[in-house]
Short mmCIF file of N, CA and C in Angstrom, two decimals:
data_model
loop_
_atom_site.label_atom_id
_atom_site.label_comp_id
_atom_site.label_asym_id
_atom_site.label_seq_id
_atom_site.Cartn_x
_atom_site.Cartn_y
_atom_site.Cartn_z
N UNK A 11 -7.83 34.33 2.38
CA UNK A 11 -7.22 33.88 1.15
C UNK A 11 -8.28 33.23 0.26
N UNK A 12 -8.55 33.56 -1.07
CA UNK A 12 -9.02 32.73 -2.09
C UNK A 12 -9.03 31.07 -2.51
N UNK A 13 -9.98 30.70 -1.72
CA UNK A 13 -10.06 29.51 -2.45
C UNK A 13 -9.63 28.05 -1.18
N UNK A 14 -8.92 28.66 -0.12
CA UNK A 14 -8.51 28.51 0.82
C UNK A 14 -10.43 27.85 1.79
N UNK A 15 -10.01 26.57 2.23
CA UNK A 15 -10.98 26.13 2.84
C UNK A 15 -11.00 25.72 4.41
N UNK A 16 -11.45 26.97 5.30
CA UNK A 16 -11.55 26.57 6.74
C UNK A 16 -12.73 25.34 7.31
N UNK A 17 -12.01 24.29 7.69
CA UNK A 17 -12.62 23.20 8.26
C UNK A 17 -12.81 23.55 10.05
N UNK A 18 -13.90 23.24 10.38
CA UNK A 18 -13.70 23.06 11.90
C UNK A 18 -12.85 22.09 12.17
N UNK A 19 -12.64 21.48 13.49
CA UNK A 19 -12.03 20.87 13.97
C UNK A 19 -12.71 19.16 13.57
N UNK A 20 -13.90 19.08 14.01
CA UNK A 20 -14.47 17.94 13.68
C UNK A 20 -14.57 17.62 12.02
N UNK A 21 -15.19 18.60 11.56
CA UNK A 21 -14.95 18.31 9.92
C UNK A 21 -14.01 17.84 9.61
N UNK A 22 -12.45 18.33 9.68
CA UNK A 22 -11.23 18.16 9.45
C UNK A 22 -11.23 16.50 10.16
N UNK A 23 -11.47 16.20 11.09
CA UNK A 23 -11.25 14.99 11.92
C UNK A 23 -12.18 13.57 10.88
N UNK A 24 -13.35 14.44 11.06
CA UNK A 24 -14.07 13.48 9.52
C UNK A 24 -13.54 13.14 8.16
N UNK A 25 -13.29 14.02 7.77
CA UNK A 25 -13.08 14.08 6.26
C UNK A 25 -11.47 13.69 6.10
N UNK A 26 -10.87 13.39 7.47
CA UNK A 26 -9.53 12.55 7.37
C UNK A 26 -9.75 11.12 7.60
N UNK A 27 -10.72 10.75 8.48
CA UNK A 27 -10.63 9.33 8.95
C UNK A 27 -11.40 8.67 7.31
N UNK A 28 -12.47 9.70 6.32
CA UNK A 28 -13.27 8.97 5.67
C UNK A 28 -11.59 8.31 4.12
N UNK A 29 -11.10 9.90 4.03
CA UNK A 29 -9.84 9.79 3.35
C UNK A 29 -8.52 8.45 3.46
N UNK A 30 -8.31 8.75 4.64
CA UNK A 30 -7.41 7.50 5.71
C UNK A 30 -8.18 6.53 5.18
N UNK A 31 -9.41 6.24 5.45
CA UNK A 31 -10.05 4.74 5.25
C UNK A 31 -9.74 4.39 3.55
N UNK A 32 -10.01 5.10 3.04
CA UNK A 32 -10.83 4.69 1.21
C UNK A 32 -9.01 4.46 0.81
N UNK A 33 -8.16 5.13 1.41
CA UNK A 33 -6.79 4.99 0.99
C UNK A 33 -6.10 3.70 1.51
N UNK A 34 -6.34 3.42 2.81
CA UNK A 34 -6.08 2.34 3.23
C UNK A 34 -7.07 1.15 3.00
N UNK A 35 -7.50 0.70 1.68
CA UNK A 35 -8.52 -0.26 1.31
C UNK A 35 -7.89 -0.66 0.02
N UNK A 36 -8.63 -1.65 -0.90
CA UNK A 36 -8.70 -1.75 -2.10
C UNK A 36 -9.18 -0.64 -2.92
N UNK A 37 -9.76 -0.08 -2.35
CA UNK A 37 -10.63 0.71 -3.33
C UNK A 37 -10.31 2.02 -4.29
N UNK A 38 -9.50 2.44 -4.15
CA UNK A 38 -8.91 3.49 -5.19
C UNK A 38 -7.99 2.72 -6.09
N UNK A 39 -7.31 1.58 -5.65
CA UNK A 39 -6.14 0.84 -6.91
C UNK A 39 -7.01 -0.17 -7.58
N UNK A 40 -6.13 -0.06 -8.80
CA UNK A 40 -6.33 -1.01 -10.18
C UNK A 40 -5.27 -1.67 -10.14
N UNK A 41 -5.46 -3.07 -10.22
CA UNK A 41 -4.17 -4.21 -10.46
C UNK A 41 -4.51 -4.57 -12.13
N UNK A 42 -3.63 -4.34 -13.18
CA UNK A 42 -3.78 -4.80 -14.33
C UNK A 42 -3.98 -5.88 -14.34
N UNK A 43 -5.12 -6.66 -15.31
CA UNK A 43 -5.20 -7.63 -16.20
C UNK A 43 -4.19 -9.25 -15.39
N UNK A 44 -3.37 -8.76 -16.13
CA UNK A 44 -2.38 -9.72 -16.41
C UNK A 44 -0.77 -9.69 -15.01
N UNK A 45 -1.37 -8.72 -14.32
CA UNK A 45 -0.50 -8.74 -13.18
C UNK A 45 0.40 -9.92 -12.68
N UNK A 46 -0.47 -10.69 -12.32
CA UNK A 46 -0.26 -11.83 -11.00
C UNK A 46 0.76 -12.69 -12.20
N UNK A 47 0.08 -12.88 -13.18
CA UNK A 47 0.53 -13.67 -14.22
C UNK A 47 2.39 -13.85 -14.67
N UNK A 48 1.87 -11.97 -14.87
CA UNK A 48 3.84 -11.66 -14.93
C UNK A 48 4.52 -11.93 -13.76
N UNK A 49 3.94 -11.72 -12.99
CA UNK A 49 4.74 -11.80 -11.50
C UNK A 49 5.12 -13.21 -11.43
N UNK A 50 4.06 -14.18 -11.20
CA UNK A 50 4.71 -15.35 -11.04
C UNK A 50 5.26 -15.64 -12.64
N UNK A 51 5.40 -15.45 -13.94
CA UNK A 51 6.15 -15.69 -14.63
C UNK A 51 8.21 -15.73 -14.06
N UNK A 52 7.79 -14.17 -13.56
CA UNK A 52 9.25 -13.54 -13.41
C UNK A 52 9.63 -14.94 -11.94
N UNK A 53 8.94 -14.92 -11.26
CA UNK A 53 9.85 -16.00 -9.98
C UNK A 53 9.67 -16.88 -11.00
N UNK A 54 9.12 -17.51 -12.05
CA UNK A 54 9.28 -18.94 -12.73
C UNK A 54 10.72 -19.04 -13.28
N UNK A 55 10.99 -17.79 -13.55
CA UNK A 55 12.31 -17.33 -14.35
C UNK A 55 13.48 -17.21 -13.23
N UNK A 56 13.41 -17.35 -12.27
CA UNK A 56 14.56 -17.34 -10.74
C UNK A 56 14.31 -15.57 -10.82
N UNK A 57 14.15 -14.77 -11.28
CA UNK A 57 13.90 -13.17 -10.73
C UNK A 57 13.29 -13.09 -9.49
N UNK A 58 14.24 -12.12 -8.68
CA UNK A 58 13.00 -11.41 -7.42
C UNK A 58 12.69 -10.49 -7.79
N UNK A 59 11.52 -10.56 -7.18
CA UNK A 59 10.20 -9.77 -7.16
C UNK A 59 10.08 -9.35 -5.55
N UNK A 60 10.27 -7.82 -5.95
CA UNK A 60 9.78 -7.33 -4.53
C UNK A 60 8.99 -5.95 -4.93
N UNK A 61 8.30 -4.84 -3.86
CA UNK A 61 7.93 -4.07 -4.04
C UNK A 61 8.69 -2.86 -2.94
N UNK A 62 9.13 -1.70 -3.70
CA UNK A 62 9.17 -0.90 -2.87
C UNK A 62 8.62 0.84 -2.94
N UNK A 63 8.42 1.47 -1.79
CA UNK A 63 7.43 1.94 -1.41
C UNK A 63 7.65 2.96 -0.28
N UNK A 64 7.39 4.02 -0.39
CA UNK A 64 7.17 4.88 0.69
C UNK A 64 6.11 4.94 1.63
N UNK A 65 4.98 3.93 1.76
CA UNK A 65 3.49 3.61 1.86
C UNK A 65 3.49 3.10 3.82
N UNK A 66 2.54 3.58 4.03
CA UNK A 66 2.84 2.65 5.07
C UNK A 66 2.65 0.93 5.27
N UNK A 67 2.48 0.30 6.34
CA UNK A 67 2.37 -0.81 6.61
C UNK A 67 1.29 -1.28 6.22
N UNK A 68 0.26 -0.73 6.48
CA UNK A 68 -1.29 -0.80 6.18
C UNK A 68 -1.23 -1.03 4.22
N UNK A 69 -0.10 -0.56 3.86
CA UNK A 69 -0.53 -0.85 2.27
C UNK A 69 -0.26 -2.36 2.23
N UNK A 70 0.99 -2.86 3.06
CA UNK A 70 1.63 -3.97 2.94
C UNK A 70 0.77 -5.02 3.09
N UNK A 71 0.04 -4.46 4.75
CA UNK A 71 -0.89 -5.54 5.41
C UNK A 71 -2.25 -5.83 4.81
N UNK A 72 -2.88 -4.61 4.15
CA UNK A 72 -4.19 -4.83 4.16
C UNK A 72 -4.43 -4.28 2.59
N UNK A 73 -3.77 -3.55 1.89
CA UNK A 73 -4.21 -3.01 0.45
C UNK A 73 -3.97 -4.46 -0.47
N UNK A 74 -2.64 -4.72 -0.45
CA UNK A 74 -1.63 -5.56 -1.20
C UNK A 74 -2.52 -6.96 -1.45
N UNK A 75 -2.89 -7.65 -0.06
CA UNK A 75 -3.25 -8.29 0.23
C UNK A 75 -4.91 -8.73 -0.45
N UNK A 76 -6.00 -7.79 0.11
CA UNK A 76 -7.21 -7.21 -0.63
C UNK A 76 -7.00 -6.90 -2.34
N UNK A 77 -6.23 -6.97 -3.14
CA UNK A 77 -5.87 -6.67 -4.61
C UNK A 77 -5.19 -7.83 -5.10
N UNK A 78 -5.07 -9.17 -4.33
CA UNK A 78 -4.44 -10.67 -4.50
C UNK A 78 -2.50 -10.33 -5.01
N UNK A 79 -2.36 -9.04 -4.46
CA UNK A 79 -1.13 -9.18 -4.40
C UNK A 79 -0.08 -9.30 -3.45
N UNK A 80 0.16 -10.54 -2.95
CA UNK A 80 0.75 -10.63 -1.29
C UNK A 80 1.09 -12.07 -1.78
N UNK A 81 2.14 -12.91 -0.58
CA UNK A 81 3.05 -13.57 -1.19
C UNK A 81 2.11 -15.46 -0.95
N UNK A 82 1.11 -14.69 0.09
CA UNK A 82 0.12 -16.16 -0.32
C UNK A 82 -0.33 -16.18 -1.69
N UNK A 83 -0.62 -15.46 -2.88
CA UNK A 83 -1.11 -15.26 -3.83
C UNK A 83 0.07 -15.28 -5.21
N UNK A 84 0.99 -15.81 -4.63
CA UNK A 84 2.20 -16.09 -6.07
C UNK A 84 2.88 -17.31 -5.14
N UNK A 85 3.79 -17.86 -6.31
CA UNK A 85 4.27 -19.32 -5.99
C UNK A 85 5.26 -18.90 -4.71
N UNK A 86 5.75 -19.88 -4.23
CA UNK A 86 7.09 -19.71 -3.05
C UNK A 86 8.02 -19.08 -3.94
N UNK A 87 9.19 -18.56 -3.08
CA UNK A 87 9.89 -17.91 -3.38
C UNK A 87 10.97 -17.91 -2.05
N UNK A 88 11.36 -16.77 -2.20
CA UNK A 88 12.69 -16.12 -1.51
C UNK A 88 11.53 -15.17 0.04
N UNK A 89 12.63 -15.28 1.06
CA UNK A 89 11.37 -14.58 1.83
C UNK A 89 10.80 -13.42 1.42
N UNK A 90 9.51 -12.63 2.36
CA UNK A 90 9.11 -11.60 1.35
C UNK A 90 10.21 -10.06 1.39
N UNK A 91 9.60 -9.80 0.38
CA UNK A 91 10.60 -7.80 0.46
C UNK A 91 9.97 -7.17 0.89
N UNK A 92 8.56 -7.67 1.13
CA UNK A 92 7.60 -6.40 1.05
C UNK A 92 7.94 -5.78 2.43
N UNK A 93 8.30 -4.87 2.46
CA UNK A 93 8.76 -4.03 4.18
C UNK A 93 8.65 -2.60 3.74
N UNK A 94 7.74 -2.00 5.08
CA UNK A 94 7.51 -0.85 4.84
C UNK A 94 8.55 0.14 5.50
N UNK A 95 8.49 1.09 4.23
CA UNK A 95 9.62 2.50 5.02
C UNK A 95 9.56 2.79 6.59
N UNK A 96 10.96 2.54 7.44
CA UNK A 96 10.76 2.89 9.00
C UNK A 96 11.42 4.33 8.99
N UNK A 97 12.26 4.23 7.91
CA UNK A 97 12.75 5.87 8.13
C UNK A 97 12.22 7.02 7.68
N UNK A 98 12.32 8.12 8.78
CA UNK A 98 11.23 9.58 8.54
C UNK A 98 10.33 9.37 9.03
N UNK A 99 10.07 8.66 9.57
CA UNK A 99 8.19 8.30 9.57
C UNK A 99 8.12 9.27 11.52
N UNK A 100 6.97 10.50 11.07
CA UNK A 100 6.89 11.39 12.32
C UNK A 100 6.69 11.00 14.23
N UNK A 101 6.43 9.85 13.97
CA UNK A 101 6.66 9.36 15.34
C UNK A 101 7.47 8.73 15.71
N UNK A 102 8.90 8.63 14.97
CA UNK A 102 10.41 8.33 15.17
C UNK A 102 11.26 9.51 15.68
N UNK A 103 10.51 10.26 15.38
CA UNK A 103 11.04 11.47 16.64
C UNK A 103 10.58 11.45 18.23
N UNK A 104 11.82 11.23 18.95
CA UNK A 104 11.28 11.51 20.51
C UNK A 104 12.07 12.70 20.78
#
């Protein structure tokens, strides 16, 4: 097929863990400007603020967090929302 790219086995194994990594980091997202700002505006205002997400845990634990958006990084509040999708997820099949 055209255009169609056969990886070996190891390539494929590489070029997922390098993918997996750079995705599971800070490093591909942009937090606007003025983010944090609105956010804790809106809890100043009694609004919840939560995030939701098809992402895994790793966005919750380690992206969110690394980008000063996690609930040490805005005033107290209500407990957190941030919870990652358990349903569908391929190793919920036995």
């Amino acid at each position: 097929m055209a255009g169609r790219l056969r990886l070996d086995d190891e390539t494929f194994e590489r070029m997922f863990r390098r993918i997996y990594s750079t995705f599971g980091s800070a490093a591909p997202y942009v937090v606007f400007p003025d983010a944090q700002r609105f956010l804790r505006w809106l809890r100043k205002e009694g609004l919840v603020v939560g995030i939701v997400s098809n992402a895994e845990h790793r966005y919750r634990d380690v992206v969110l967090p690394a980008l000063g958006l996690n609930q040490a990084s805005l005033p107290p509040a209500l407990p957190p929302l941030i919870h990652p999708s358990l349903h569908g997820r391929a190793d919920d099949e036995h």
